[in-house]
XYZ file of C-alpha atoms in Angstrom:
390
model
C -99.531 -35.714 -145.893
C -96.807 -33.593 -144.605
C -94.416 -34.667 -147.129
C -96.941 -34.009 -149.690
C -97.563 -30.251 -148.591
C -93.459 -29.719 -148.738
C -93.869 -31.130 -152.633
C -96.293 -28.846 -153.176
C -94.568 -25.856 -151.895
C -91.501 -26.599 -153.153
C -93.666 -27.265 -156.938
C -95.148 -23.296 -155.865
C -92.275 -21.838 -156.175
C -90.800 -23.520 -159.198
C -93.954 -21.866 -160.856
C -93.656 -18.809 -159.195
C -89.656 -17.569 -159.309
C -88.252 -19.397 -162.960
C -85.227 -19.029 -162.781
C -83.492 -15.905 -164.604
C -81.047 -16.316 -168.010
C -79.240 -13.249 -166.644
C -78.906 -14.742 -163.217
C -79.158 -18.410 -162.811
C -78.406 -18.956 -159.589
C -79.893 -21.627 -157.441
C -83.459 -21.335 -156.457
C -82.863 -22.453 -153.182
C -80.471 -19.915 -152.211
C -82.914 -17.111 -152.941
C -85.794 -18.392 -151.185
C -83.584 -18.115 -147.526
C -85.106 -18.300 -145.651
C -88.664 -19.369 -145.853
C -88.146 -22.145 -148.444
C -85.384 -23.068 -146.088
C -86.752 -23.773 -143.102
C -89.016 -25.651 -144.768
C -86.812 -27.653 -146.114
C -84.768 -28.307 -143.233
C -87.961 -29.126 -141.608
C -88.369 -31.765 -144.279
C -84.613 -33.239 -143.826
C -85.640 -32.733 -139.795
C -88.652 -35.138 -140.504
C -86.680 -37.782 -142.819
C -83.844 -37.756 -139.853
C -86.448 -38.515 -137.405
C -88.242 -41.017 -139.230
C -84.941 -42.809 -139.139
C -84.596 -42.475 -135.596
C -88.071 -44.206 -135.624
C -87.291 -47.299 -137.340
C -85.263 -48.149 -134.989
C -87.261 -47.645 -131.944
C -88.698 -50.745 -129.911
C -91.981 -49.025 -130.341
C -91.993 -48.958 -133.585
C -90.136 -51.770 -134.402
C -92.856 -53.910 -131.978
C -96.292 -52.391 -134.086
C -96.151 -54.125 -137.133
C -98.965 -51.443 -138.784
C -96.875 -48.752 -136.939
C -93.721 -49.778 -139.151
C -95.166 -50.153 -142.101
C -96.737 -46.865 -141.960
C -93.018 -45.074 -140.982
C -91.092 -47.252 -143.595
C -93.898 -46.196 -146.091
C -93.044 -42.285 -145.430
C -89.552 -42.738 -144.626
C -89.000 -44.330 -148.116
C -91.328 -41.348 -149.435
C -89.363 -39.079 -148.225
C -85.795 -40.176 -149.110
C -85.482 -39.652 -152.688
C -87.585 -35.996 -152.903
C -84.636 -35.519 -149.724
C -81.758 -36.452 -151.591
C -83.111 -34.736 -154.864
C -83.498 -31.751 -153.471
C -79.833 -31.853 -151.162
C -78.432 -32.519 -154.802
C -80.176 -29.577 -155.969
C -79.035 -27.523 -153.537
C -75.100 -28.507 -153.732
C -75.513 -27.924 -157.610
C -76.616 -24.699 -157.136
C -73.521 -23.868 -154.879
C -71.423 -25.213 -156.680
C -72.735 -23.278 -160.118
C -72.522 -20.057 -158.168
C -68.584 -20.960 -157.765
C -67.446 -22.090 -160.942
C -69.367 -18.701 -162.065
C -66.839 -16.866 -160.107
C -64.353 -18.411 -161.389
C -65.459 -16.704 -164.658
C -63.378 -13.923 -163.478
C -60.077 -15.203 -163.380
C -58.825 -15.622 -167.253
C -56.227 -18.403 -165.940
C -59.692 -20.219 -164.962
C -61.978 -19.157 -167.306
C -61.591 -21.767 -170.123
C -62.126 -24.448 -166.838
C -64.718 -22.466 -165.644
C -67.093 -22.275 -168.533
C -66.641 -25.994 -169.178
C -67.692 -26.320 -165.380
C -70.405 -24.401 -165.804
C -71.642 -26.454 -169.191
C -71.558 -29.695 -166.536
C -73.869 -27.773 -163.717
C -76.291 -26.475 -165.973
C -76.902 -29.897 -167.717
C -76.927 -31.477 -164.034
C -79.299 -28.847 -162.898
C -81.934 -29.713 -165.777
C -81.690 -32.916 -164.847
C -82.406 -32.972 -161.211
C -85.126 -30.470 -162.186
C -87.009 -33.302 -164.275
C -86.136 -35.243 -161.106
C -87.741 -33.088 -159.054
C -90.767 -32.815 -160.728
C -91.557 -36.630 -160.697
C -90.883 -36.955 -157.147
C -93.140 -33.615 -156.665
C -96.330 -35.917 -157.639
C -97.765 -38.335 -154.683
C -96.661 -41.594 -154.826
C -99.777 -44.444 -155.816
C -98.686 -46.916 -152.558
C -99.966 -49.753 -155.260
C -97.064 -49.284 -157.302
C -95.453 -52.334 -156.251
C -97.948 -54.185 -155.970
C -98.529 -57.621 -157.694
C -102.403 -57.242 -159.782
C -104.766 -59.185 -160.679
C -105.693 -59.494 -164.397
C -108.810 -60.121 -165.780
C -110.331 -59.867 -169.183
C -113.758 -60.940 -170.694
C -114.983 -60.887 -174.082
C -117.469 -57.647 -174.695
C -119.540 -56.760 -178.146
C -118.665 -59.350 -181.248
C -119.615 -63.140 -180.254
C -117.081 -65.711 -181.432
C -114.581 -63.039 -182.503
C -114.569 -61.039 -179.406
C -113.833 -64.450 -177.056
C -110.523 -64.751 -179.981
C -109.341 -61.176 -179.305
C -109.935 -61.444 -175.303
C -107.193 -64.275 -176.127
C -104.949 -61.834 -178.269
C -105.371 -59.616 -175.704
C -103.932 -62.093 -172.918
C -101.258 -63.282 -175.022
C -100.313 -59.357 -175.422
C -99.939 -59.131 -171.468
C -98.491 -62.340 -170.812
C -95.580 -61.594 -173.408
C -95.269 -58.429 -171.538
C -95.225 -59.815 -168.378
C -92.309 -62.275 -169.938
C -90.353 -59.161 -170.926
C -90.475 -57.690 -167.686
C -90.020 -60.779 -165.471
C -93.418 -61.262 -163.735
C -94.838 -64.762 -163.141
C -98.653 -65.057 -164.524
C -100.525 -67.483 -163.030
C -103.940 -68.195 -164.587
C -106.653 -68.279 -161.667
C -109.577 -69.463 -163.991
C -110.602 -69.469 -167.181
C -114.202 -69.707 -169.231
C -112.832 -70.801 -172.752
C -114.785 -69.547 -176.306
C -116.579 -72.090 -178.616
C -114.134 -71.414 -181.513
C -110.585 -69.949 -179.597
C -109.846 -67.176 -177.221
C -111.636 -66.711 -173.778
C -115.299 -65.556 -173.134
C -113.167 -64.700 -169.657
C -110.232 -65.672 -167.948
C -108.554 -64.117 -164.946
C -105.168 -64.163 -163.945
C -102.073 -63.262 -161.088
C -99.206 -61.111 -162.153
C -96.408 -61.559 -159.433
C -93.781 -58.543 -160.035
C -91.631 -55.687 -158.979
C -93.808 -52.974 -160.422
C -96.284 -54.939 -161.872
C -99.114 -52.377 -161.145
C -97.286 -49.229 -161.628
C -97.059 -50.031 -165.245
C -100.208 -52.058 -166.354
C -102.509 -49.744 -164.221
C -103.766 -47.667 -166.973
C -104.648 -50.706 -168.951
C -107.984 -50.983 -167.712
C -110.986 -50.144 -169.645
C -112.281 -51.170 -172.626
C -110.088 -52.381 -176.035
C -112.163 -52.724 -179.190
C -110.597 -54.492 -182.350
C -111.529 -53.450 -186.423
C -110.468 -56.753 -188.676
C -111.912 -59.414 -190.914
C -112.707 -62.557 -188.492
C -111.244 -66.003 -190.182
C -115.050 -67.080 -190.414
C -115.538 -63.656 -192.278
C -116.295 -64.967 -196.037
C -117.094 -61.681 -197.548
C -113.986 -59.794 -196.029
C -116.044 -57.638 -194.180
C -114.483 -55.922 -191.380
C -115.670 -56.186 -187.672
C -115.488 -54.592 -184.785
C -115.202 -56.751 -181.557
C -114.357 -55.538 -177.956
C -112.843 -57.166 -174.719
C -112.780 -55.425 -171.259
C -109.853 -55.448 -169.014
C -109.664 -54.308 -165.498
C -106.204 -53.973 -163.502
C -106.581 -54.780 -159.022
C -103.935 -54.433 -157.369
C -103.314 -57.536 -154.930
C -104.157 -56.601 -151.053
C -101.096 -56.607 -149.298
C -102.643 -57.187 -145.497
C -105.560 -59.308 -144.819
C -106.262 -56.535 -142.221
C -106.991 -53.984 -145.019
C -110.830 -55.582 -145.445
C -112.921 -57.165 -143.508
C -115.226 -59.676 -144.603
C -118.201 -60.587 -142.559
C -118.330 -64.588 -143.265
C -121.671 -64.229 -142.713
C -122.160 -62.130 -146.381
C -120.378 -64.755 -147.841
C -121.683 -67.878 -150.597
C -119.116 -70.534 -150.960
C -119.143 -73.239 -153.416
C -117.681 -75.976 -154.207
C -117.115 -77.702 -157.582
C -114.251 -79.918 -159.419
C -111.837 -78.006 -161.414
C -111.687 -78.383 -164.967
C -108.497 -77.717 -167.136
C -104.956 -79.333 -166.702
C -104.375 -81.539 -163.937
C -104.018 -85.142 -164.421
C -106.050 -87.497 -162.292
C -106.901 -84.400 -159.941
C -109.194 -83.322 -162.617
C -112.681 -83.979 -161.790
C -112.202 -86.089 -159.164
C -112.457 -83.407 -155.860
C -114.496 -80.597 -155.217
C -111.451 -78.215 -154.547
C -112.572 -75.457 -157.169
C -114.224 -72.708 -155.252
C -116.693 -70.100 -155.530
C -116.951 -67.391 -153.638
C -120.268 -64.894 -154.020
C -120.227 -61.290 -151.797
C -123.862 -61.711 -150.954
C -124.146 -57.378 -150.218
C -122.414 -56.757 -153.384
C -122.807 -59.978 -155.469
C -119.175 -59.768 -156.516
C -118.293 -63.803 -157.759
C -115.047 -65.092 -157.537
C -113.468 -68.474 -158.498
C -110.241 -69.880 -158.306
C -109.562 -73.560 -159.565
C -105.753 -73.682 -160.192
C -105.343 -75.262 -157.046
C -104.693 -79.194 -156.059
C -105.842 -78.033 -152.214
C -109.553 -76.110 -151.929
C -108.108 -74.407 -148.719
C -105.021 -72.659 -151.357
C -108.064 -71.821 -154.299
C -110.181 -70.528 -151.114
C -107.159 -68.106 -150.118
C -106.601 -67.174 -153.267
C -110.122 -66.473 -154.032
C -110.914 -64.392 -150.837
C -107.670 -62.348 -151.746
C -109.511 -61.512 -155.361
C -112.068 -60.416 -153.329
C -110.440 -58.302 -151.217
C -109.225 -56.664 -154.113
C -112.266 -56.478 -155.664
C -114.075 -54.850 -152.773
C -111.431 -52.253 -151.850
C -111.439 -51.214 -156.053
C -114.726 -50.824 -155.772
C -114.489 -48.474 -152.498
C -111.668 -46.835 -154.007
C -113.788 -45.683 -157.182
C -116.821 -45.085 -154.705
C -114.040 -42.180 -153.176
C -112.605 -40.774 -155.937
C -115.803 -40.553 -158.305
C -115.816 -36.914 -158.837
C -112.065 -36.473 -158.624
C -111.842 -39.305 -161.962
C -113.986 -37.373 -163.861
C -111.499 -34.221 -164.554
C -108.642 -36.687 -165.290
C -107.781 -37.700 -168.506
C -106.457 -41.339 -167.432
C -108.977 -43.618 -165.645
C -106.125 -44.560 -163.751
C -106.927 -47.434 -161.411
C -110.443 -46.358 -161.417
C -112.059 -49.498 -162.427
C -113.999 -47.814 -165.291
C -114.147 -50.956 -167.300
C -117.051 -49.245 -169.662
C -114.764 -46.641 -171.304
C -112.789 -47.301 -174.934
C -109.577 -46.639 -173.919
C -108.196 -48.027 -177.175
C -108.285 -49.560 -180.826
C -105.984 -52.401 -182.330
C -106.808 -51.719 -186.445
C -105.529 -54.611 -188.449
C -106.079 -53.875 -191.841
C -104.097 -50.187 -190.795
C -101.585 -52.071 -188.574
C -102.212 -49.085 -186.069
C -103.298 -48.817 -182.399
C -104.442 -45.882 -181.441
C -105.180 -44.780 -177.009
C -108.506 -42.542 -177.309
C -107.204 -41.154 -173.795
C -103.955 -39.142 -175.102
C -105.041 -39.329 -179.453
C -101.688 -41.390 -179.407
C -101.406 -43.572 -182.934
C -98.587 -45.992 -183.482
C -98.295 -47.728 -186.504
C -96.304 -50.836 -184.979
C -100.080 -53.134 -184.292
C -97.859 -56.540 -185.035
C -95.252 -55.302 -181.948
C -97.858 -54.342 -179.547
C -99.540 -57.766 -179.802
C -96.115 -59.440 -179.394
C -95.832 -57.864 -175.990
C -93.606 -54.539 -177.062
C -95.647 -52.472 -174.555
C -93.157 -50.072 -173.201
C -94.132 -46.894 -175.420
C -97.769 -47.232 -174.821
C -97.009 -47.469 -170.819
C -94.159 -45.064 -171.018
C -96.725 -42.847 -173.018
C -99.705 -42.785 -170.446
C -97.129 -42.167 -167.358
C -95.692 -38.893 -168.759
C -99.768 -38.015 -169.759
C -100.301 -39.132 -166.053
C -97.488 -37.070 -164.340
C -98.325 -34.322 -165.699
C -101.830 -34.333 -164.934
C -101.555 -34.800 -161.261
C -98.657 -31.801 -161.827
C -101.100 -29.529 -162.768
C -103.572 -31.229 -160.117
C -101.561 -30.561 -157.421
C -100.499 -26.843 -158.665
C -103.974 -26.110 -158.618
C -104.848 -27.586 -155.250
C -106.008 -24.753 -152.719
């Protein structure tokens, strides 16, 4: 929280003192000395968080370390950022000095040119590492999608659909490992829920929950008319810690079955699918990947988890979701957050009016300007979020 009041402050008075065509100086050297103590206070706390991590004390309280190394590494970038910032603006204040000399004048301005394109720079910088950090960035996710509105053709484009993010997922990387899967009559998936293992994973599929509707003409379509289908998807982030839920046993259903699907001889044969119901919330899980039903119980239990603490999440930040224009994370699996047109060859996101024109791409897995898209819609929501915070 601390370093989060610092980004704020330091995000104030950006706002409040732009800086001057006449006199571009840096920003930190006119704020001496309030915005300066406050930033040494910030270097003070990123020293000392140092100093922690390599205390016994620390070092000995597992939750203890992960909590410092979680600020520590907060703090480290906005520290260096704004250090760079600082030395820029010193050293843009001397090559502008250097402006009077006509022997260094010519060597000046090119200086100067360097600074100033430096400066804007860091200043983008800045800004990004001015917005709170979502501590499920890294996390590996859970993927699941089930077919919504449009029968037959709706369990085909819940297939697309995975194909899309598992293409993605190729792109970037990740390992997907199917978890279980409830198969449509003629193609496609009436559901099917997967693992994505990867650096980033979450950070960049997170806004891909919601609802996805499709406009073509199904193959068993003998008239040509077109149809609209949808399939929901919804993003969890994997639980890190077992600690971070508990789980009464007691509120839990657990059944057995044999696993269907690839497998050889272990198909059918042993009960090692499970089933896991949250009697309280009748959440159902299942995993049947696994040969062993202690690894598909695990597995399972973590799904819950993740499940439960989405759930909780949403539960906390109901009325906060509702002024943002990204359901980000929120679990909101009712909203259309987007439309794949085929006879157009367009896909349009409903959340930022964004139309591309590249539908054959996007299916293939060509994400990145859809993600890259949201973020920068994202970012500068929670800017303005956090400007207007009291």
């Amino acid at each position: 929280m601390r370093a989060f009041f610092f980004a704020f402050f330091v995000f104030f008075v950006f706002q409040s003192f732009p800086p001057s065509p006449d006199n571009d100086l840096d920003l930190f050297q006119k704020m001496q000395p309030t915005i300066r103590r406050k930033l040494d206070q910030l270097a003070e706390r990123h020293q000392e968080l140092e100093h922690l991590l390599a205390s016994a004390e620390v070092l000995g309280d597992p939750k203890r370390l992960r909590e410092v190394s979680r600020e520590h590494a907060h703090l480290g970038p906005l520290t260096a950022a704004l250090r760079a910032y600082d030395e820029n603006g010193s050293a843009l204040e001397s090559a502008r000095a250097m402006l009077d000399d006509p022997e260094l004048k010519a060597l000046a301005i090119d200086e100067i040119g360097s600074l100033e394109a430096e400066r804007e720079t860091l200043d983008r910088e800045l800004n990004v590492l001015l917005i709170p950090k979502d501590e499920r960035d890294d996390a590996n996710l859970f993927l699941e999608l089930r077919a919504g509105t449009g029968g037959d053709e709706a369990a085909i484009f819940a297939g697309d659909l995975f194909r899309m993010y598992a293409r993605y997922a190729e792109r970037r990387g990740w390992r997907v490992e199917i978890l279980s899967t409830s198969e449509g009559e003629h193609g496609g998936y009436k559901e099917i829920i997967a693992r994505v293992e990867g650096r980033g994973a979450f950070s960049r599929l997170k806004f891909e929950s919601g609802t996805h509707r499709v406009q073509r003409v199904p193959e068993t379509e003998a008239q040509g008319r077109i149809h609209t289908s949808a399939a929901t998807v919804a993003i969890l982030p994997e639980v890190d810690a077992i600690d971070d839920v508990e789980i009464n046993p007691a509120d839990l259903k657990v059944d057995t079955y044999r696993s269907s699907g690839a497998g050889g001889q272990h198909v059918n044969k042993t009960d090692s699918a499970i089933r896991i119901t949250h009697l309280p919330t009748g959440i159902v899980v299942e995993c049947q990947n696994e040969r062993s039903q202690h690894a598909n119980r695990d597995k399972a239990l973590k799904r819950l988890k993740a499940e439960l603490l989405e759930r909780e999440r949403e539960r906390q930040q109901q009325a906060e979701a509702a002024a943002r224009k990204l359901q980000v994370g929120s679990g909101d699996r009712s909203q259309r957050i987007r439309t794949y047109n085929f006879p157009q060859g367009r896909v349009t996101d409903h959340r930022i009016n964004l139309t591309l024109y590249r539908l054959p791409e996007i299916l293939e897995g060509d994400l990145d300007e859809l993600i890259d898209a949201l973020t920068r819609e994202d970012q500068a929501d929670q800017l303005q979020r956090v400007a207007a915070a009291p």
